[in-house]
Amino acid sequence: MPKFNAVLSPAFRRVLGGVLAALGLVFFTLSVIIWFRAEINFKVLGENIKLVDPAAMWLGVGFWIGALFVWPAPPRSASALAAALARIAGRLGVDLRTTAGRYTTAGVVAGSAAGFLFVVEYYYLVPQLGLRLLVVPAAAVLSGLAHRGFALGHQALAERINPSRPWMNAAGRLTLYLIGWGLLIAYPLRRWEARGTDPILLPGVAAVAVGLTMAWLLLPPWRLEGIAGKARRAGVAAAVAIALLASIFSFVRERGRSNPDYPVRQRVLLVTMDTTRADYLSSYGYPRKTSPNLDRLASEGVLFKRFFCNVGTTDPSHASIMTGTYPRTHGLNNNHQSIVGNVPSMPEVFYDRGFTTGAVVAREHVLPVNLNVPGFADQSGVTSWLTKTDAHETYRRAANYILKNRDRDLFVWVHFFDPHGPYEPHPGISDQFIDKNRGKRGGRRVLKPGQTYSEKEIKYRRDLYAGEIFYMDYYLGKLFDLVENLEPKAEFPALILVTADHGEFMGEYLDHPAKIGFGHGPVFNPGVHIPLIIKYPGFIPAGKVVNEVAESVDIAPTLLDYALGYASYPGQGFSLRPLIEGTATGDRFAFIRGEGGAYSRWSPLYAVIKNNYKLMISVDADGELFDLDSDWEEKKDLRAERPQVADELTVDYRLWENRTPQTVVKERELTPAEKKTLRALGYID
């Protein structure tokens, strides 16, 4: 590098160094933006450029280092470098006292802001007012000391290594400092999903304001006299007034939560697990312990052995759960659509009865506002670029919401997304399910001609899926404990219902003519057999197992029956209370729609389940009949052997079709953003 510098004039090196330093600042800024947006796409000379972290951060670091190597040596040139780096670098380090003070100030601001965001975003960890009031100053002091230690330590080390070039030591210190922030942004903070689920702008501005106020309160002023001194005194007075008002408001609010004017009567928790087939839960017979917390819930409540969704697709299935109506009627037929039919809403009934109603979802397009499900007063979802959140982030938001509304009658829906593909390992929690000798290919829902999977690949994907369920179950246990032990105690115990939107194929139908690999949609059992567990102590007997058929449209009337004694819900399902209490009579049905519309014989349009029989309804064949008691895997078609049963089920289907109103929906073209989301989740190529 000295030889290279020798052939360049100081003026040129100054310009080149300034350009490199400016580029470093630009790319560091991009890394911060990417942190909020996951990626940045732009065009340069007609070429598409995509930046994803940590690429932008490392580019910035590289440019800064390049600037240090090419910049001319005379100390006065440090002022130009300082200007290129926000006019900071040339001053930090020349005066040790000033350097340490400014780094300490930066640390207090950063620590206070981080502490403020922590008590806002992680309310459930510090719901006590006293602890929350301690977090911000404690974080400010610790961060300030750490920053001061960094500045003094670097100065001492730099004076030993390079005593003749203090300006370069200053710039090097700033570079190291920003590298540290870049590493935080690119790695640990990248996992902070709250940036894509909670409002970030106003809390961010408030956090910076809190940080500046704490720095002003804790650190000595640069000047006590004149305008600065008056401003400081006014700022202190304003900060104290704001802090007192906030403390009084928080105290009154927390006291109200612990001692509500009106006793809490009821809390209802509805949990939907995305892509969770029943037979992968240990409570449904899976040989490995995938669901210890759901098993405990089942032992304390009722478990339905033969529960089916009404459609094997996320959005339509959730619409049926929330309205108690079939996809044929509510008109939401595919993902990224909304309910268009004139149908009732279970959350709206709770809302009208005085409940606080909230939805916490792990995927953007199942937000009630997107599904067009009225009745939710509060909704917490994710941004479109984040696509999904894992169970930890879903639990965090749900716990915050429940604790903040613990003084009210509450109906809350919590949606977990983890078992949905692409499946991911969760080190430290689900390690026991992962084989290190793993396959590499991602799974497709339907195989292309000539495509197949090895046994190793199939086993690895099954293990990953089981691990995802175990990981989700871990946080379900935390959620159950929170709701059941919430203070103040409610008049009635918590009513908890857990189900899924649909199941998932795990390679069982690779030899079937349909050639189904992995995924969901078709009406075969792996894709539509889902769990249903309900716990309501004192009203539902513990450890009960129901073997009769039930379906997703039965959830809304069941919850309203138990929670409100509401027996006149105008949906198309039926309350499961008679089945649980053993007073039900007559045959039980489930009507299941195939994904997307009309299909061939190998991907039927509808399935009808009546007691132990299942009939596939196809558009280009007579369909198939299976006895689920003896042939759960649907391998032996009994239509030729038992034509009378098939004919009876066909009549049942036609009667259901005639009495179930149909909403005709005009299909719309997906937007590029919607296609991108579906492609990321494996729905489309």
XYZ file of C-alpha atoms in Angstrom:
685
model
C 0.000 0.000 0.000
C 2.846 2.550 0.622
C 4.082 2.029 -2.983
C 0.546 2.494 -4.251
C 0.171 5.707 -2.235
C 3.501 7.005 -3.538
C 2.201 7.216 -7.117
C -0.917 9.134 -6.120
C -0.970 12.804 -5.271
C -2.214 13.771 -1.793
C -5.115 15.648 -3.389
C -6.225 12.606 -5.382
C -5.841 10.360 -2.341
C -7.888 12.810 -0.313
C -10.688 12.700 -2.902
C -10.457 8.908 -3.223
C -10.494 8.467 0.548
C -13.483 10.755 0.870
C -15.359 8.825 -1.825
C -14.595 5.499 -0.148
C -15.605 6.828 3.266
C -18.834 8.241 1.835
C -19.598 4.895 0.168
C -18.979 3.213 3.492
C -21.525 5.483 5.135
C -24.014 4.832 2.330
C -23.716 1.071 2.606
C -23.926 1.157 6.378
C -27.136 3.153 6.015
C -28.381 0.573 3.513
C -27.680 -2.194 6.017
C -29.913 -0.435 8.535
C -32.668 -0.056 5.918
C -32.286 -3.699 4.928
C -32.674 -4.609 8.573
C -36.177 -3.149 8.421
C -37.060 -4.318 4.912
C -35.147 -7.634 4.522
C -33.750 -6.576 1.129
C -33.331 -3.642 -1.251
C -33.821 -3.901 -5.004
C -32.700 -1.194 -7.422
C -31.334 -0.786 -10.932
C -27.901 0.453 -11.974
C -27.343 0.973 -15.722
C -30.298 -1.284 -16.426
C -29.042 -4.118 -14.211
C -31.109 -5.370 -11.274
C -29.163 -5.167 -8.001
C -30.347 -6.904 -4.834
C -28.815 -6.249 -1.424
C -29.597 -8.529 1.494
C -27.960 -8.276 4.883
C -25.242 -8.692 5.852
C -23.946 -7.809 2.351
C -24.465 -4.049 2.661
C -22.806 -3.908 6.068
C -19.684 -5.726 4.875
C -19.461 -3.518 1.787
C -19.523 -0.498 4.074
C -16.765 -1.915 6.262
C -14.647 -2.617 3.190
C -14.986 0.931 1.906
C -14.054 2.411 5.305
C -10.941 0.269 5.523
C -10.008 1.280 1.987
C -10.409 4.947 2.924
C -7.993 4.546 5.841
C -5.312 3.000 3.618
C -5.368 5.568 0.817
C -5.880 8.753 2.863
C -2.798 11.045 3.008
C -0.844 11.071 6.259
C -0.784 14.742 7.422
C -2.991 15.130 10.512
C -4.846 18.133 9.093
C -6.383 15.912 6.455
C -8.295 14.246 9.268
C -10.810 17.072 9.134
C -11.748 16.092 5.579
C -12.148 12.459 6.591
C -14.240 13.571 9.527
C -16.534 15.453 7.179
C -16.942 12.329 5.048
C -17.800 10.346 8.173
C -20.362 12.759 9.559
C -17.538 15.016 10.882
C -16.949 12.753 13.828
C -13.839 10.695 13.223
C -11.247 13.474 13.219
C -12.229 14.762 16.653
C -12.696 11.533 18.582
C -9.358 10.566 20.045
C -7.355 13.776 19.744
C -8.802 14.893 23.089
C -9.173 11.819 25.274
C -11.611 13.468 27.680
C -13.808 14.688 24.851
C -13.606 11.304 23.136
C -14.623 9.340 26.220
C -17.402 11.786 26.984
C -18.922 11.603 23.536
C -18.768 7.831 23.363
C -20.329 7.709 26.825
C -23.093 10.011 25.622
C -23.699 7.795 22.601
C -23.827 4.784 24.915
C -26.354 6.372 27.254
C -28.579 7.335 24.318
C -28.345 3.856 22.759
C -28.860 2.054 26.079
C -31.836 4.186 27.103
C -33.466 3.745 23.714
C -32.895 -0.012 23.822
C -34.264 -0.213 27.366
C -37.358 1.734 26.367
C -38.000 -0.524 23.365
C -37.480 -3.566 25.577
C -40.162 -2.598 28.100
C -42.522 -1.724 25.232
C -41.925 -4.780 23.040
C -41.400 -7.297 25.865
C -44.070 -6.119 28.258
C -44.854 -9.698 29.290
C -41.353 -10.098 30.775
C -41.630 -6.982 32.967
C -45.339 -6.279 33.546
C -44.585 -4.898 37.018
C -44.413 -1.108 37.037
C -41.433 -0.929 39.389
C -39.271 -3.163 37.223
C -40.173 -1.244 34.082
C -39.117 2.020 35.703
C -35.709 0.512 36.512
C -34.960 -0.982 33.103
C -34.321 2.266 31.191
C -31.839 3.901 33.620
C -30.102 0.573 34.209
C -29.659 0.044 30.473
C -28.450 3.639 30.098
C -25.773 3.260 32.776
C -24.533 -0.130 31.556
C -24.389 0.951 27.919
C -22.682 4.238 28.817
C -20.009 2.432 30.829
C -19.462 -0.070 28.009
C -19.046 2.706 25.439
C -16.672 4.617 27.702
C -14.628 1.488 28.292
C -14.418 0.899 24.545
C -13.176 4.448 23.880
C -10.554 4.435 26.646
C -9.421 0.900 25.867
C -9.012 1.586 22.169
C -7.143 4.830 22.889
C -4.671 3.074 25.176
C -4.105 0.287 22.655
C -3.823 2.642 19.668
C -1.226 4.837 21.389
C 0.971 1.781 21.821
C 0.546 0.543 18.251
C 0.495 3.783 16.253
C 1.412 6.804 18.440
C 2.388 9.057 15.507
C -0.965 9.115 13.710
C -3.731 10.001 16.213
C -6.087 11.010 13.416
C -5.931 7.472 11.970
C -6.473 6.020 15.437
C -9.630 8.125 15.715
C -10.926 7.020 12.331
C -10.007 3.431 13.115
C -11.922 3.599 16.383
C -15.001 4.893 14.618
C -14.661 2.148 12.023
C -14.435 -0.522 14.734
C -17.422 0.992 16.504
C -19.548 0.962 13.375
C -18.348 -2.550 12.521
C -19.655 -3.599 15.927
C -23.042 -2.068 15.187
C -23.000 -3.664 11.757
C -22.405 -7.070 13.320
C -25.265 -6.502 15.765
C -27.592 -5.502 12.935
C -26.550 -8.324 10.628
C -26.702 -11.155 13.150
C -28.397 -11.020 16.603
C -30.689 -8.066 15.841
C -31.651 -9.656 12.534
C -33.636 -12.191 14.571
C -35.654 -9.431 16.239
C -38.902 -10.061 14.398
C -40.758 -7.328 16.265
C -39.477 -4.891 13.644
C -41.850 -6.605 11.212
C -44.810 -7.171 13.532
C -45.161 -4.098 15.751
C -45.354 -0.421 14.766
C -41.751 0.743 14.763
C -41.773 4.417 13.719
C -43.449 6.056 16.721
C -41.805 3.759 19.315
C -38.481 4.375 17.567
C -38.877 8.152 17.740
C -39.962 7.862 21.369
C -36.974 5.649 22.128
C -34.539 8.203 20.687
C -36.257 10.970 22.682
C -35.955 8.921 25.863
C -32.302 8.267 25.075
C -31.494 11.942 24.588
C -33.383 12.850 27.764
C -31.506 10.246 29.794
C -28.182 11.476 28.430
C -29.110 15.011 29.448
C -30.156 13.870 32.922
C -27.258 11.531 33.696
C -24.264 13.255 32.115
C -22.706 16.629 32.994
C -23.548 19.382 30.505
C -20.932 20.719 28.137
C -21.942 24.219 29.248
C -23.905 25.312 32.274
C -24.086 29.004 31.410
C -26.072 30.917 28.872
C -28.665 29.507 26.539
C -27.383 25.938 26.871
C -27.728 26.025 30.648
C -31.256 27.419 30.468
C -32.191 24.836 27.852
C -30.807 22.058 30.032
C -32.767 23.232 33.074
C -35.940 23.534 30.998
C -35.316 20.101 29.508
C -34.831 18.561 32.932
C -38.070 20.130 34.181
C -39.979 18.903 31.120
C -38.475 15.425 31.391
C -39.389 15.175 35.083
C -42.954 16.319 34.357
C -43.333 13.814 31.521
C -41.837 11.028 33.636
C -44.196 11.809 36.529
C -47.239 11.860 34.258
C -46.187 8.594 32.610
C -45.552 6.998 36.007
C -48.930 8.092 37.375
C -50.711 6.843 34.242
C -48.854 3.510 34.362
C -49.553 3.143 38.091
C -53.268 3.775 37.649
C -53.409 1.446 34.648
C -51.545 -1.362 36.420
C -53.647 -0.951 39.553
C -56.749 -1.202 37.383
C -55.487 -4.407 35.815
C -54.912 -5.971 39.230
C -58.119 -4.600 40.787
C -60.689 -4.065 38.015
C -63.862 -2.135 38.791
C -65.850 -4.973 37.247
C -64.727 -8.554 37.949
C -63.435 -10.445 34.945
C -65.993 -13.046 33.960
C -64.473 -15.050 31.131
C -61.341 -15.540 29.032
C -61.496 -17.486 25.776
C -58.368 -18.571 23.898
C -58.616 -19.923 20.344
C -55.356 -21.317 18.947
C -54.968 -22.331 15.307
C -51.835 -24.197 14.271
C -50.930 -23.879 10.626
C -50.253 -27.092 8.675
C -50.536 -29.434 11.669
C -51.855 -32.913 10.914
C -53.338 -34.766 13.851
C -51.362 -37.995 13.630
C -48.035 -36.189 14.138
C -49.085 -35.244 17.678
C -48.152 -37.735 20.385
C -51.647 -37.343 21.857
C -52.974 -38.745 18.549
C -50.611 -41.704 18.526
C -47.356 -40.408 17.028
C -44.589 -42.638 18.473
C -42.249 -39.747 19.356
C -43.050 -37.130 21.989
C -43.803 -34.210 19.690
C -46.513 -32.451 21.718
C -46.130 -32.779 25.517
C -48.041 -29.571 26.239
C -50.897 -30.421 23.888
C -50.931 -33.891 25.448
C -51.351 -32.282 28.869
C -54.157 -30.088 27.555
C -55.910 -33.158 26.111
C -55.584 -35.021 29.418
C -57.336 -32.094 31.111
C -60.046 -31.700 28.471
C -61.548 -33.441 25.452
C -59.812 -34.713 22.311
C -61.638 -35.340 19.025
C -60.155 -38.321 17.192
C -61.883 -37.723 13.848
C -61.852 -34.018 13.280
C -61.508 -32.638 9.736
C -61.002 -29.250 8.136
C -63.445 -28.120 5.459
C -60.700 -27.213 2.996
C -56.968 -27.912 2.956
C -55.889 -24.299 2.374
C -55.009 -21.728 5.044
C -57.209 -18.718 4.327
C -60.435 -20.532 3.380
C -60.070 -22.859 6.359
C -59.633 -19.988 8.804
C -62.654 -18.284 7.266
C -64.710 -21.411 8.016
C -63.408 -21.499 11.595
C -64.261 -17.840 12.220
C -67.677 -17.853 10.561
C -68.918 -21.414 11.004
C -69.736 -21.548 7.281
C -68.424 -23.655 4.402
C -66.126 -22.229 1.694
C -69.005 -22.738 -0.729
C -70.920 -20.076 1.195
C -68.355 -17.622 2.527
C -66.722 -17.444 -0.918
C -63.087 -17.341 0.193
C -61.678 -20.105 -1.993
C -57.923 -19.501 -2.147
C -55.183 -17.676 -0.296
C -54.963 -13.897 -0.684
C -58.725 -13.566 -1.006
C -61.427 -12.228 1.306
C -64.834 -13.382 2.446
C -67.463 -12.065 0.046
C -70.543 -13.987 1.154
C -73.085 -12.625 3.613
C -72.026 -14.750 6.587
C -71.980 -14.347 10.382
C -68.830 -13.784 12.435
C -68.017 -15.511 15.726
C -65.646 -12.725 16.931
C -68.384 -10.183 16.286
C -70.691 -12.011 18.702
C -68.012 -11.898 21.411
C -67.413 -8.213 20.701
C -71.119 -7.403 20.909
C -71.251 -9.181 24.290
C -68.613 -6.834 25.709
C -65.480 -8.916 25.192
C -62.178 -7.380 24.203
C -61.379 -9.211 20.976
C -57.872 -9.579 19.611
C -56.086 -11.515 16.884
C -52.371 -12.336 16.926
C -51.361 -14.003 13.671
C -48.046 -15.260 12.331
C -48.739 -14.582 8.669
C -49.839 -11.389 6.979
C -52.722 -12.557 4.834
C -54.656 -14.269 7.647
C -55.155 -10.972 9.437
C -58.903 -10.559 10.033
C -58.889 -7.339 8.027
C -57.516 -9.262 5.045
C -59.890 -12.205 5.483
C -62.776 -9.743 5.981
C -63.721 -11.182 9.387
C -65.370 -8.408 11.446
C -65.450 -8.242 15.234
C -61.767 -7.983 16.148
C -60.996 -4.779 18.027
C -57.245 -5.384 17.853
C -55.071 -7.146 15.284
C -51.367 -7.972 15.328
C -49.810 -9.411 12.192
C -46.655 -9.250 10.118
C -45.474 -7.132 7.223
C -45.623 -8.632 3.757
C -41.828 -8.745 3.434
C -41.374 -10.737 6.646
C -43.753 -13.462 5.329
C -44.084 -15.201 8.704
C -42.903 -15.225 12.312
C -41.862 -18.161 14.436
C -43.492 -19.386 17.638
C -41.320 -17.280 19.928
C -42.371 -14.024 18.277
C -46.010 -15.127 18.087
C -45.970 -15.977 21.787
C -44.334 -12.624 22.628
C -47.093 -10.646 20.940
C -49.847 -12.850 22.343
C -48.456 -12.632 25.883
C -48.149 -8.842 25.628
C -51.727 -8.526 24.429
C -53.193 -10.859 27.033
C -51.358 -9.209 29.935
C -52.293 -5.716 28.780
C -55.973 -6.765 28.713
C -56.011 -8.973 31.786
C -58.608 -6.744 33.467
C -61.247 -7.436 30.792
C -63.376 -10.242 29.438
C -61.196 -11.471 26.620
C -61.493 -13.439 23.402
C -58.139 -13.821 21.687
C -57.202 -15.814 18.592
C -53.539 -16.807 18.295
C -52.256 -18.292 15.034
C -48.950 -20.222 14.951
C -47.263 -20.836 11.606
C -44.173 -22.959 12.362
C -45.109 -26.403 10.948
C -45.673 -24.827 7.532
C -42.867 -25.312 5.028
C -40.108 -24.546 4.488
C -39.318 -26.534 7.638
C -36.439 -25.309 9.783
C -34.431 -26.816 12.649
C -34.528 -25.072 16.024
C -31.203 -25.672 17.790
C -31.475 -26.076 21.515
C -35.173 -27.040 21.474
C -35.904 -29.621 18.767
C -32.416 -31.113 18.318
C -33.586 -34.646 19.111
C -35.688 -34.740 15.941
C -32.907 -33.876 13.486
C -30.617 -36.403 11.822
C -27.242 -34.935 10.866
C -27.151 -37.172 7.764
C -29.861 -35.105 6.194
C -31.221 -34.807 2.692
C -31.041 -31.539 0.807
C -33.943 -31.294 -1.627
C -36.952 -29.202 -0.781
C -40.312 -30.935 -1.021
C -42.923 -30.331 -3.696
C -46.629 -30.849 -3.253
C -46.989 -32.734 -6.536
C -43.999 -34.382 -8.180
C -43.003 -33.579 -11.716
C -42.781 -36.517 -14.155
C -39.784 -38.663 -13.332
C -39.132 -36.968 -9.988
C -38.775 -39.026 -6.835
C -37.308 -38.862 -3.326
C -34.846 -41.066 -1.511
C -35.773 -42.612 1.822
C -33.166 -40.383 3.488
C -34.756 -37.244 2.032
C -38.233 -38.308 3.109
C -37.082 -39.165 6.633
C -35.237 -35.888 7.014
C -38.263 -33.843 6.000
C -40.485 -35.828 8.340
C -38.036 -35.258 11.188
C -37.893 -31.532 10.460
C -41.691 -31.374 10.446
C -41.911 -33.217 13.766
C -39.308 -30.837 15.177
C -41.340 -27.828 14.057
C -44.373 -29.201 15.903
C -42.284 -29.785 19.043
C -40.908 -26.234 18.846
C -44.406 -24.775 18.483
C -45.677 -26.956 21.330
C -42.968 -25.538 23.612
C -44.435 -22.047 23.256
C -47.995 -23.329 23.363
C -47.202 -24.597 26.854
C -46.051 -21.127 27.881
C -49.227 -19.613 26.425
C -51.498 -22.081 28.241
C -49.725 -21.434 31.551
C -50.027 -17.676 31.090
C -53.761 -17.753 30.394
C -54.602 -20.249 33.123
C -52.616 -18.438 35.838
C -53.528 -14.891 34.877
C -54.327 -12.406 37.636
C -56.867 -11.217 38.523
C -58.713 -14.519 38.470
C -61.826 -14.671 36.321
C -65.225 -15.823 37.513
C -65.003 -18.814 35.160
C -61.929 -20.846 34.220
C -60.219 -20.168 30.908
C -61.849 -21.803 27.887
C -59.081 -23.025 25.559
C -59.645 -24.529 22.103
C -56.766 -25.695 19.902
C -57.096 -26.828 16.292
C -55.357 -26.540 12.904
C -56.275 -25.083 9.545
C -55.214 -28.207 7.607
C -52.736 -31.075 7.626
C -49.656 -31.878 5.554
C -48.534 -34.660 3.227
C -45.255 -36.286 4.212
C -44.512 -38.481 1.215
C -47.116 -41.156 1.995
C -48.826 -40.719 -1.384
C -45.752 -40.855 -3.593
C -46.920 -44.243 -4.914
C -50.502 -43.052 -5.341
C -51.572 -42.126 -8.894
C -51.881 -38.521 -7.683
C -48.098 -38.520 -6.979
C -48.453 -36.203 -3.980
C -45.107 -35.490 -2.335
C -45.265 -32.870 0.398
C -47.648 -30.026 1.140
C -51.426 -29.753 1.424
C -54.566 -29.074 -0.579
C -55.961 -32.446 -1.756
C -58.676 -34.096 0.339
C -56.817 -37.265 1.344
C -56.491 -37.798 5.095
C -52.940 -36.479 5.695
C -54.025 -33.094 4.367
C -57.403 -32.754 6.093
C -57.305 -34.757 9.350
C -56.507 -32.190 12.038
C -56.507 -32.021 15.841
C -59.208 -30.547 18.044
C -58.627 -30.255 21.788
C -60.875 -28.272 24.149
C -60.291 -27.578 27.838
C -62.911 -26.002 30.086
C -62.580 -27.224 33.690
C -65.876 -27.833 35.406
C -67.769 -27.955 32.110
C -65.817 -30.469 30.015
C -64.676 -33.737 31.630
C -60.923 -34.307 31.752
C -59.422 -36.998 29.550
C -62.487 -37.528 27.376
C -62.036 -38.805 23.816
C -64.734 -38.310 21.160
C -64.604 -40.729 18.213
C -67.486 -39.271 16.192
C -66.846 -37.149 13.094
C -66.688 -33.356 13.445
C -65.512 -30.493 11.223
C -64.128 -26.957 11.368
C -67.494 -25.223 10.924
C -68.472 -26.683 14.312
C -65.883 -24.586 16.194
C -67.720 -21.242 16.190
C -71.033 -22.569 17.566
C -69.162 -24.692 20.125
C -67.178 -21.783 21.576
C -70.239 -19.535 21.699
C -72.293 -22.289 23.333
C -69.798 -22.888 26.138
C -68.677 -19.285 26.693
C -71.988 -17.447 26.303
C -74.703 -20.089 26.299
C -75.385 -18.826 22.783
C -77.412 -21.519 21.033
C -78.741 -19.581 18.042
C -75.580 -18.845 16.048
C -76.654 -18.678 12.379
C -73.756 -20.656 10.939
C -73.752 -24.004 9.140
C -71.966 -26.028 11.808
C -73.280 -27.474 15.052
C -72.189 -27.126 18.656
C -70.105 -30.109 19.745
C -71.439 -29.894 23.280
C -73.956 -32.738 22.772
C -71.155 -34.976 21.460
C -68.997 -34.139 24.468
C -71.855 -34.721 26.893
C -72.971 -37.909 25.148
C -76.435 -36.680 24.191
C -75.978 -36.366 20.413
C -78.071 -38.464 18.057
C -77.974 -39.108 14.325
C -75.182 -39.423 11.794
C -72.149 -37.147 11.779
C -70.788 -35.635 8.561
C -67.782 -33.707 7.314
C -67.801 -32.001 3.912
C -64.336 -31.235 2.575
C -63.582 -29.147 -0.474
C -60.514 -29.783 -2.605
C -58.041 -26.948 -3.043
C -58.660 -24.524 -5.865
C -61.724 -25.990 -7.595
C -62.423 -28.879 -9.974
C -59.842 -31.637 -10.055
C -59.265 -34.951 -11.769
C -60.053 -38.326 -10.257
C -56.705 -38.270 -8.468
C -57.360 -34.919 -6.870
C -61.079 -34.944 -6.066
C -63.334 -31.920 -5.944
C -64.972 -32.920 -2.649
C -64.888 -35.569 0.029
C -67.808 -36.574 2.220
C -67.249 -38.371 5.512
C -70.164 -40.037 7.259
C -69.368 -41.986 10.388
C -66.628 -44.412 9.267
C -67.020 -44.025 5.473
C -65.362 -41.504 3.181
C -66.469 -40.875 -0.402
C -64.349 -38.947 -2.891
C -66.440 -36.870 -5.317
C -64.663 -36.317 -8.649
C -65.613 -34.479 -11.816
C -64.426 -37.088 -14.307
C -65.047 -40.393 -12.487
C -67.459 -42.102 -10.109
C -65.194 -41.392 -7.146
C -63.797 -43.726 -4.527
C -65.147 -45.126 -1.260
C -63.012 -45.949 1.782
C -63.719 -47.490 5.169
C -61.688 -45.374 7.598
C -61.984 -47.969 10.361
C -59.991 -50.538 8.402
C -58.255 -48.423 5.745
C -57.162 -45.058 7.123
C -54.479 -44.811 4.409
C -57.221 -44.876 1.716
C -55.646 -47.669 -0.304
C -58.638 -49.914 -1.074
C -61.556 -48.511 -3.069
C -64.782 -50.186 -1.852
C -67.197 -48.580 -4.289
C -67.637 -51.752 -6.329
C -68.043 -53.895 -3.196
C -70.414 -51.546 -1.354
C -72.300 -49.565 -4.011
C -75.230 -48.914 -1.675
C -73.015 -47.063 0.798
C -71.476 -45.030 -2.041
C -74.910 -44.157 -3.410
C -76.139 -43.072 0.038
C -73.145 -40.809 0.498
C -73.652 -39.369 -2.983
C -77.247 -38.524 -2.064
C -76.036 -36.959 1.207
C -73.583 -34.825 -0.732
C -76.248 -33.682 -3.225
C -78.623 -32.796 -0.383
C -75.866 -30.810 1.341
C -75.028 -29.079 -1.944
C -78.653 -28.078 -2.485
C -79.176 -26.681 1.022
C -75.809 -24.879 1.244
C -75.893 -21.472 -0.479
C -73.130 -20.870 -2.980
C -71.294 -17.583 -3.363
C -69.871 -17.202 -6.858
C -66.557 -15.387 -6.809
C -64.763 -13.872 -9.757
C -61.108 -14.859 -9.584
C -58.675 -11.950 -9.592
C -55.074 -11.761 -10.739
C -52.516 -11.888 -7.932
C -50.280 -8.869 -7.448
C -46.493 -9.298 -7.821
C -46.108 -8.945 -4.034
C -48.679 -11.693 -3.410
C -46.983 -13.978 -5.928
C -43.655 -13.364 -4.214
C -45.109 -14.315 -0.833
C -46.754 -17.472 -2.184
C -43.534 -18.441 -3.964
C -41.543 -18.038 -0.741
C -43.976 -20.366 1.020
C -43.859 -22.984 -1.734
C -47.415 -22.547 -3.046
C -46.381 -21.612 -6.580
C -43.244 -21.995 -8.698
